[in-house]
Amino acid sequence: MPLDTSDSELLAVRAAELYYEENKTQDEIGAILRITRWKVGRLLAQARERGIIRIEIVHPRARRLGLERDLAARFGLTDAVVVPAPLDDVELQSRVAEAAADYLVSMRPVPRLLGLSWGRTLHQVAESLPVGWSTGVNVVQLNGGVSLSKRPGTAAATATMIAQKAGGEATLLPTPAILERLETKRAIEGDRTVGGVIQLARTAHAYLFSAGPADTSSVHVDSGYLTADDIARLVERGAVGDVLGRYITADGEIADPELDARTLGLGLDELRAAKRSILAVGGESKHAVARAIVTHGLCSVLVTDEHTARFLLGRDIDADPLTDDTDPTAPREDTP
């Protein structure tokens, strides 16, 4: 005689208790409950489906595998890394940076020449990498980063740190990110040394970059390249953030061609054509620019947090993270 719904649910609860709390095998559970091993597997699956079981990996370097698969499929990415999102924005940026560092360590083949942008997130990536993370990896800057403010910038330090930790050398682009005059920018680009760095950057085996929001928290404001009024004008032109110092719209296009012409370094077309372009980005303020980047082919690998991932997929940011991942009731070794 088949069990009614309430009896079946109670049996599923009992099977789950024995499996997860008592660490019983499915054979042992079957003997205790006087049901077949196959029935035990079905009960555990029902417990998961009905929300009776909640299993969550809470380590800060855990990953949301279901979201990673969905991002890769939706946007045609080579790879995606999604980490849990803490409540604190500072901790969130740290987790994304650590995940990007872990990704670099695991990359195969090893990128013997790594093209690198600059910014707060990437400096944290450099700090998170262990000494000896690889061997013989050289780094070349993708865009200018000499600070124009009294506060020292981190562009050169970031590239040097990543290279030194891998026993390599850093080739720096010792220029501002944005020039005041187009003529000055063209003259600097025409310099043999600067032109050589840019040409070397085009040959990099992989690019690692982040993205900035179109607001006054931008590193370009902090570094003295732009003012709050400049940012306001960019937003009026549809800018959602910057990539390699180039402000883009939601359509992945340049927001201000005149400003872009004065921006020194690799451009969007070169980023799209890269062998592997890794975007490390997280936080609500960067949701719009992250969507523009992944939607319009400006990265092939995405490292981000789960809230940003759900935003990109059009899902509820506050959804249960367990619904995104592999079924934790998958059979253990004791099942066929």
CSV table of C-alpha atoms in Angstrom, one decimal:
chain,number,residue,atom,x,y,z
A,1,MET,CA,0.0,0.0,0.0
A,2,PRO,CA,1.6,3.3,-1.0
A,3,LEU,CA,2.4,5.9,1.7
A,4,ASP,CA,0.4,9.1,1.9
A,5,THR,CA,2.2,12.4,1.5
A,6,SER,CA,2.6,13.0,5.3
A,7,ASP,CA,4.0,9.5,5.9
A,8,SER,CA,6.4,9.9,2.9
A,9,GLU,CA,7.6,13.3,4.2
A,10,LEU,CA,8.3,11.9,7.7
A,11,LEU,CA,10.1,9.0,6.2
A,12,ALA,CA,12.2,11.4,4.1
A,13,VAL,CA,13.0,13.4,7.3
A,14,ARG,CA,14.1,10.2,9.1
A,15,ALA,CA,16.2,9.1,6.2
A,16,ALA,CA,17.9,12.5,6.0
A,17,GLU,CA,18.6,12.4,9.8
A,18,LEU,CA,20.3,9.0,9.5
A,19,TYR,CA,22.3,9.9,6.4
A,20,TYR,CA,23.5,13.4,7.4
A,21,GLU,CA,23.5,13.4,11.2
A,22,GLU,CA,24.2,9.7,12.0
A,23,ASN,CA,26.4,9.2,8.9
A,24,LYS,CA,24.7,6.0,8.0
A,25,THR,CA,25.1,4.4,4.6
A,26,GLN,CA,22.1,4.0,2.4
A,27,ASP,CA,22.2,0.2,3.0
A,28,GLU,CA,22.1,0.8,6.7
A,29,ILE,CA,19.3,3.2,6.4
A,30,GLY,CA,17.3,0.7,4.3
A,31,ALA,CA,17.7,-1.9,7.0
A,32,ILE,CA,16.7,0.4,9.8
A,33,LEU,CA,13.6,1.8,7.9
A,34,ARG,CA,12.9,-1.6,6.3
A,35,ILE,CA,12.9,-0.2,2.8
A,36,THR,CA,15.1,-0.7,-0.3
A,37,ARG,CA,18.4,1.1,-0.9
A,38,TRP,CA,16.8,2.6,-4.0
A,39,LYS,CA,13.9,4.0,-1.9
A,40,VAL,CA,16.4,5.6,0.5
A,41,GLY,CA,18.0,7.5,-2.5
A,42,ARG,CA,14.5,8.7,-3.6
A,43,LEU,CA,13.7,9.9,-0.1
A,44,LEU,CA,16.9,11.9,0.2
A,45,ALA,CA,16.2,13.5,-3.2
A,46,GLN,CA,12.7,14.4,-2.0
A,47,ALA,CA,14.1,15.9,1.2
A,48,ARG,CA,16.3,18.1,-0.9
A,49,GLU,CA,13.5,19.1,-3.3
A,50,ARG,CA,11.1,20.0,-0.4
A,51,GLY,CA,13.6,22.1,1.4
A,52,ILE,CA,13.9,19.7,4.3
A,53,ILE,CA,17.7,19.6,3.9
A,54,ARG,CA,19.8,22.8,3.8
A,55,ILE,CA,23.5,22.2,3.1
A,56,GLU,CA,25.8,25.1,2.5
A,57,ILE,CA,29.6,25.4,2.2
A,58,VAL,CA,30.5,28.5,4.2
A,59,HIS,CA,34.3,28.8,3.7
A,60,PRO,CA,35.1,32.2,2.3
A,61,ARG,CA,36.9,30.6,-0.7
A,62,ALA,CA,34.0,28.3,-1.6
A,63,ARG,CA,32.5,28.6,-5.0
A,64,ARG,CA,29.0,28.7,-6.5
A,65,LEU,CA,29.3,26.1,-9.1
A,66,GLY,CA,25.8,26.3,-10.5
A,67,LEU,CA,26.1,30.0,-11.1
A,68,GLU,CA,29.5,29.5,-12.8
A,69,ARG,CA,28.0,27.0,-15.2
A,70,ASP,CA,25.1,29.3,-16.0
A,71,LEU,CA,27.3,32.3,-16.6
A,72,ALA,CA,29.6,30.4,-18.9
A,73,ALA,CA,26.6,29.1,-20.9
A,74,ARG,CA,24.7,32.4,-21.1
A,75,PHE,CA,27.6,34.6,-22.1
A,76,GLY,CA,29.9,32.2,-23.9
A,77,LEU,CA,32.7,32.4,-21.4
A,78,THR,CA,35.6,30.1,-21.3
A,79,ASP,CA,35.4,30.0,-17.5
A,80,ALA,CA,33.7,31.6,-14.6
A,81,VAL,CA,34.5,31.7,-10.9
A,82,VAL,CA,31.8,32.8,-8.4
A,83,VAL,CA,32.4,33.3,-4.7
A,84,PRO,CA,29.9,33.8,-1.8
A,85,ALA,CA,29.1,37.4,-1.2
A,86,PRO,CA,29.6,38.6,2.4
A,87,LEU,CA,27.7,41.5,3.8
A,88,ASP,CA,30.7,43.8,3.9
A,89,ASP,CA,31.8,45.4,0.6
A,90,VAL,CA,35.5,45.5,1.7
A,91,GLU,CA,35.4,41.8,2.4
A,92,LEU,CA,33.6,41.2,-0.9
A,93,GLN,CA,36.4,42.9,-2.9
A,94,SER,CA,39.0,40.8,-0.9
A,95,ARG,CA,37.2,37.5,-1.7
A,96,VAL,CA,37.0,38.4,-5.4
A,97,ALA,CA,40.7,39.3,-5.4
A,98,GLU,CA,41.6,36.0,-3.7
A,99,ALA,CA,39.5,34.0,-6.2
A,100,ALA,CA,41.3,35.8,-9.1
A,101,ALA,CA,44.6,35.0,-7.5
A,102,ASP,CA,43.6,31.3,-7.1
A,103,TYR,CA,42.5,31.3,-10.8
A,104,LEU,CA,45.9,32.6,-11.9
A,105,VAL,CA,47.7,30.0,-9.9
A,106,SER,CA,45.7,27.2,-11.5
A,107,MET,CA,45.8,28.5,-15.1
A,108,ARG,CA,47.1,26.0,-17.6
A,109,PRO,CA,48.9,26.6,-19.8
A,110,VAL,CA,50.8,29.1,-17.6
A,111,PRO,CA,50.7,32.6,-19.3
A,112,ARG,CA,54.4,33.4,-19.7
A,113,LEU,CA,53.4,37.0,-20.5
A,114,LEU,CA,50.5,38.4,-18.5
A,115,GLY,CA,49.0,41.7,-19.6
A,116,LEU,CA,47.8,43.7,-16.5
A,117,SER,CA,45.7,46.7,-15.8
A,118,TRP,CA,45.6,48.4,-12.5
A,119,GLY,CA,43.3,49.5,-9.6
A,120,ARG,CA,42.3,48.5,-6.1
A,121,THR,CA,41.0,45.0,-6.9
A,122,LEU,CA,44.1,44.1,-8.9
A,123,HIS,CA,46.5,45.3,-6.2
A,124,GLN,CA,44.6,43.0,-3.8
A,125,VAL,CA,45.1,40.2,-6.3
A,126,ALA,CA,48.9,40.9,-6.3
A,127,GLU,CA,48.9,40.8,-2.5
A,128,SER,CA,46.9,37.6,-2.4
A,129,LEU,CA,49.2,35.7,-4.7
A,130,PRO,CA,51.8,33.5,-2.9
A,131,VAL,CA,55.5,33.8,-3.5
A,132,GLY,CA,56.3,31.2,-6.2
A,133,TRP,CA,52.8,31.1,-7.5
A,134,SER,CA,54.4,30.3,-10.9
A,135,THR,CA,57.8,30.3,-12.5
A,136,GLY,CA,59.1,32.7,-15.1
A,137,VAL,CA,55.9,34.7,-15.7
A,138,ASN,CA,56.6,38.2,-17.0
A,139,VAL,CA,54.0,41.0,-16.6
A,140,VAL,CA,53.4,44.0,-19.0
A,141,GLN,CA,51.1,46.9,-18.2
A,142,LEU,CA,48.1,47.3,-20.5
A,143,ASN,CA,47.4,51.0,-19.8
A,144,GLY,CA,49.0,54.0,-18.3
A,145,GLY,CA,48.7,54.4,-14.5
A,146,VAL,CA,51.0,57.1,-13.2
A,147,SER,CA,49.0,59.0,-10.6
A,148,LEU,CA,48.5,62.7,-11.0
A,149,SER,CA,47.4,63.3,-7.4
A,150,LYS,CA,49.6,63.7,-4.3
A,151,ARG,CA,48.6,60.2,-3.3
A,152,PRO,CA,51.0,57.6,-4.8
A,153,GLY,CA,49.4,55.1,-7.2
A,154,THR,CA,49.6,51.4,-7.2
A,155,ALA,CA,49.9,50.6,-10.9
A,156,ALA,CA,53.6,50.0,-11.0
A,157,ALA,CA,53.7,48.2,-7.6
A,158,THR,CA,50.9,45.8,-8.7
A,159,ALA,CA,52.7,44.7,-11.9
A,160,THR,CA,56.0,44.4,-10.1
A,161,MET,CA,54.7,42.4,-7.3
A,162,ILE,CA,52.9,39.9,-9.5
A,163,ALA,CA,56.0,39.4,-11.6
A,164,GLN,CA,58.4,39.1,-8.8
A,165,LYS,CA,56.3,36.5,-7.0
A,166,ALA,CA,56.5,34.4,-10.1
A,167,GLY,CA,60.3,35.0,-10.7
A,168,GLY,CA,59.6,37.2,-13.7
A,169,GLU,CA,60.0,40.8,-14.7
A,170,ALA,CA,57.6,43.6,-15.1
A,171,THR,CA,57.5,45.9,-18.1
A,172,LEU,CA,55.9,49.2,-17.1
A,173,LEU,CA,54.0,51.8,-19.0
A,174,PRO,CA,55.3,54.9,-17.2
A,175,THR,CA,52.6,57.3,-18.5
A,176,PRO,CA,49.4,58.8,-17.3
A,177,ALA,CA,46.2,56.9,-18.0
A,178,ILE,CA,44.5,60.0,-19.6
A,179,LEU,CA,46.3,62.9,-21.1
A,180,GLU,CA,45.0,66.5,-21.1
A,181,ARG,CA,45.8,67.1,-24.8
A,182,LEU,CA,45.4,64.8,-27.8
A,183,GLU,CA,48.7,66.1,-29.2
A,184,THR,CA,50.5,65.1,-26.0
A,185,LYS,CA,49.1,61.6,-26.1
A,186,ARG,CA,50.1,61.1,-29.7
A,187,ALA,CA,53.6,62.3,-29.0
A,188,ILE,CA,54.0,59.9,-26.0
A,189,GLU,CA,52.6,57.0,-28.1
A,190,GLY,CA,55.2,57.9,-30.8
A,191,ASP,CA,58.0,57.4,-28.3
A,192,ARG,CA,59.9,54.3,-29.1
A,193,THR,CA,60.0,53.0,-25.5
A,194,VAL,CA,56.3,53.6,-24.9
A,195,GLY,CA,55.3,52.2,-28.3
A,196,GLY,CA,57.4,49.1,-27.6
A,197,VAL,CA,55.5,48.5,-24.3
A,198,ILE,CA,52.2,48.8,-26.0
A,199,GLN,CA,53.3,46.5,-28.8
A,200,LEU,CA,54.5,43.9,-26.2
A,201,ALA,CA,51.2,44.2,-24.4
A,202,ARG,CA,49.4,43.1,-27.6
A,203,THR,CA,51.3,39.8,-27.6
A,204,ALA,CA,50.4,38.8,-24.0
A,205,HIS,CA,49.1,35.3,-23.5
A,206,ALA,CA,46.4,36.5,-21.1
A,207,TYR,CA,45.0,39.8,-19.9
A,208,LEU,CA,43.9,40.4,-16.3
A,209,PHE,CA,41.8,43.5,-15.6
A,210,SER,CA,39.1,44.9,-13.4
A,211,ALA,CA,36.4,47.5,-14.1
A,212,GLY,CA,35.4,50.7,-12.4
A,213,PRO,CA,32.1,52.4,-11.8
A,214,ALA,CA,31.0,55.6,-13.4
A,215,ASP,CA,30.9,57.5,-10.1
A,216,THR,CA,33.2,59.6,-7.8
A,217,SER,CA,34.6,56.4,-6.2
A,218,SER,CA,36.5,55.8,-9.4
A,219,VAL,CA,40.2,55.4,-9.2
A,220,HIS,CA,40.4,58.0,-12.0
A,221,VAL,CA,39.0,60.6,-9.6
A,222,ASP,CA,41.2,59.4,-6.8
A,223,SER,CA,44.3,59.6,-9.1
A,224,GLY,CA,43.5,63.1,-10.4
A,225,TYR,CA,42.6,62.2,-14.0
A,226,LEU,CA,39.0,63.2,-13.7
A,227,THR,CA,36.8,65.4,-11.5
A,228,ALA,CA,33.3,64.8,-10.2
A,229,ASP,CA,32.0,67.0,-13.0
A,230,ASP,CA,33.8,64.9,-15.6
A,231,ILE,CA,32.1,61.8,-14.2
A,232,ALA,CA,28.7,63.5,-14.3
A,233,ARG,CA,29.2,64.4,-17.9
A,234,LEU,CA,30.2,60.8,-18.7
A,235,VAL,CA,27.1,59.5,-17.0
A,236,GLU,CA,25.0,61.9,-19.1
A,237,ARG,CA,26.6,60.3,-22.2
A,238,GLY,CA,25.5,56.9,-21.0
A,239,ALA,CA,28.7,55.7,-19.3
A,240,VAL,CA,28.2,52.8,-16.9
A,241,GLY,CA,31.9,52.4,-16.0
A,242,ASP,CA,35.4,52.0,-17.3
A,243,VAL,CA,37.5,49.2,-18.8
A,244,LEU,CA,41.3,49.8,-19.1
A,245,GLY,CA,40.5,53.4,-18.4
A,246,ARG,CA,38.0,53.6,-21.2
A,247,TYR,CA,34.5,54.6,-20.3
A,248,ILE,CA,31.8,52.5,-21.9
A,249,THR,CA,28.0,52.5,-22.3
A,250,ALA,CA,25.6,49.6,-21.5
A,251,ASP,CA,26.0,48.7,-25.2
A,252,GLY,CA,29.7,48.2,-24.8
A,253,GLU,CA,30.6,51.3,-26.8
A,254,ILE,CA,32.8,54.2,-26.0
A,255,ALA,CA,30.8,56.9,-24.1
A,256,ASP,CA,33.0,59.9,-25.0
A,257,PRO,CA,35.2,59.5,-28.1
A,258,GLU,CA,37.1,62.7,-27.4
A,259,LEU,CA,38.1,61.5,-23.9
A,260,ASP,CA,38.9,58.0,-25.2
A,261,ALA,CA,41.2,59.5,-27.8
A,262,ARG,CA,43.3,60.9,-25.0
A,263,THR,CA,43.4,57.6,-23.1
A,264,LEU,CA,46.7,55.7,-23.4
A,265,GLY,CA,46.9,51.9,-23.7
A,266,LEU,CA,45.1,49.0,-25.3
A,267,GLY,CA,41.6,49.5,-26.6
A,268,LEU,CA,38.4,47.6,-26.6
A,269,ASP,CA,39.0,45.8,-29.9
A,270,GLU,CA,42.3,44.4,-28.6
A,271,LEU,CA,40.6,43.2,-25.5
A,272,ARG,CA,37.9,41.4,-27.5
A,273,ALA,CA,40.6,39.7,-29.6
A,274,ALA,CA,42.7,38.6,-26.6
A,275,LYS,CA,43.5,34.9,-26.3
A,276,ARG,CA,42.3,35.0,-22.7
A,277,SER,CA,40.9,38.0,-20.9
A,278,ILE,CA,40.1,37.7,-17.2
A,279,LEU,CA,37.8,40.1,-15.6
A,280,ALA,CA,37.9,40.3,-11.8
A,281,VAL,CA,34.9,42.4,-10.6
A,282,GLY,CA,32.5,42.5,-7.7
A,283,GLY,CA,30.0,44.7,-5.8
A,284,GLU,CA,26.7,46.4,-6.6
A,285,SER,CA,28.3,49.6,-7.9
A,286,LYS,CA,29.9,47.6,-10.7
A,287,HIS,CA,26.9,45.6,-11.8
A,288,ALA,CA,26.1,47.8,-14.8
A,289,VAL,CA,29.7,47.8,-16.1
A,290,ALA,CA,30.1,44.1,-15.5
A,291,ARG,CA,26.9,43.4,-17.6
A,292,ALA,CA,28.2,45.6,-20.4
A,293,ILE,CA,31.5,43.7,-20.4
A,294,VAL,CA,30.2,40.2,-20.4
A,295,THR,CA,27.3,41.0,-22.8
A,296,HIS,CA,29.6,42.5,-25.4
A,297,GLY,CA,32.5,40.1,-25.4
A,298,LEU,CA,35.0,42.1,-23.5
A,299,CYS,CA,36.1,39.2,-21.4
A,300,SER,CA,36.4,35.4,-21.8
A,301,VAL,CA,36.8,34.6,-18.0
A,302,LEU,CA,34.8,36.2,-15.2
A,303,VAL,CA,35.7,36.2,-11.5
A,304,THR,CA,33.0,37.7,-9.4
A,305,ASP,CA,30.6,37.4,-6.4
A,306,GLU,CA,27.3,35.6,-6.3
A,307,HIS,CA,25.2,38.7,-6.1
A,308,THR,CA,26.8,40.1,-9.3
A,309,ALA,CA,26.4,36.7,-10.9
A,310,ARG,CA,22.7,36.6,-10.2
A,311,PHE,CA,22.3,40.2,-11.4
A,312,LEU,CA,24.0,39.3,-14.7
A,313,LEU,CA,21.7,36.2,-15.0
A,314,GLY,CA,18.6,38.3,-14.2
A,315,ARG,CA,17.9,36.4,-11.0
A,316,ASP,CA,16.9,37.5,-7.5
A,317,ILE,CA,20.0,38.7,-5.7
A,318,ASP,CA,18.7,37.4,-2.4
A,319,ALA,CA,17.8,34.0,-3.6
A,320,ASP,CA,18.8,30.9,-1.7
A,321,PRO,CA,22.4,30.1,-2.8
A,322,LEU,CA,21.7,26.4,-2.5
A,323,THR,CA,19.4,26.5,-5.6
A,324,ASP,CA,22.4,27.4,-7.7
A,325,ASP,CA,24.7,24.6,-6.9
A,326,THR,CA,25.1,20.9,-7.5
A,327,ASP,CA,22.6,18.7,-5.6
A,328,PRO,CA,24.4,17.9,-2.3
A,329,THR,CA,22.3,14.8,-1.9
A,330,ALA,CA,24.2,13.2,-4.7
A,331,PRO,CA,25.0,9.6,-3.8
A,332,ARG,CA,28.1,8.9,-1.8
A,333,GLU,CA,30.4,6.0,-2.4
A,334,ASP,CA,27.9,3.6,-0.8
A,335,THR,CA,25.5,4.1,-3.8
A,336,PRO,CA,25.8,2.7,-7.3
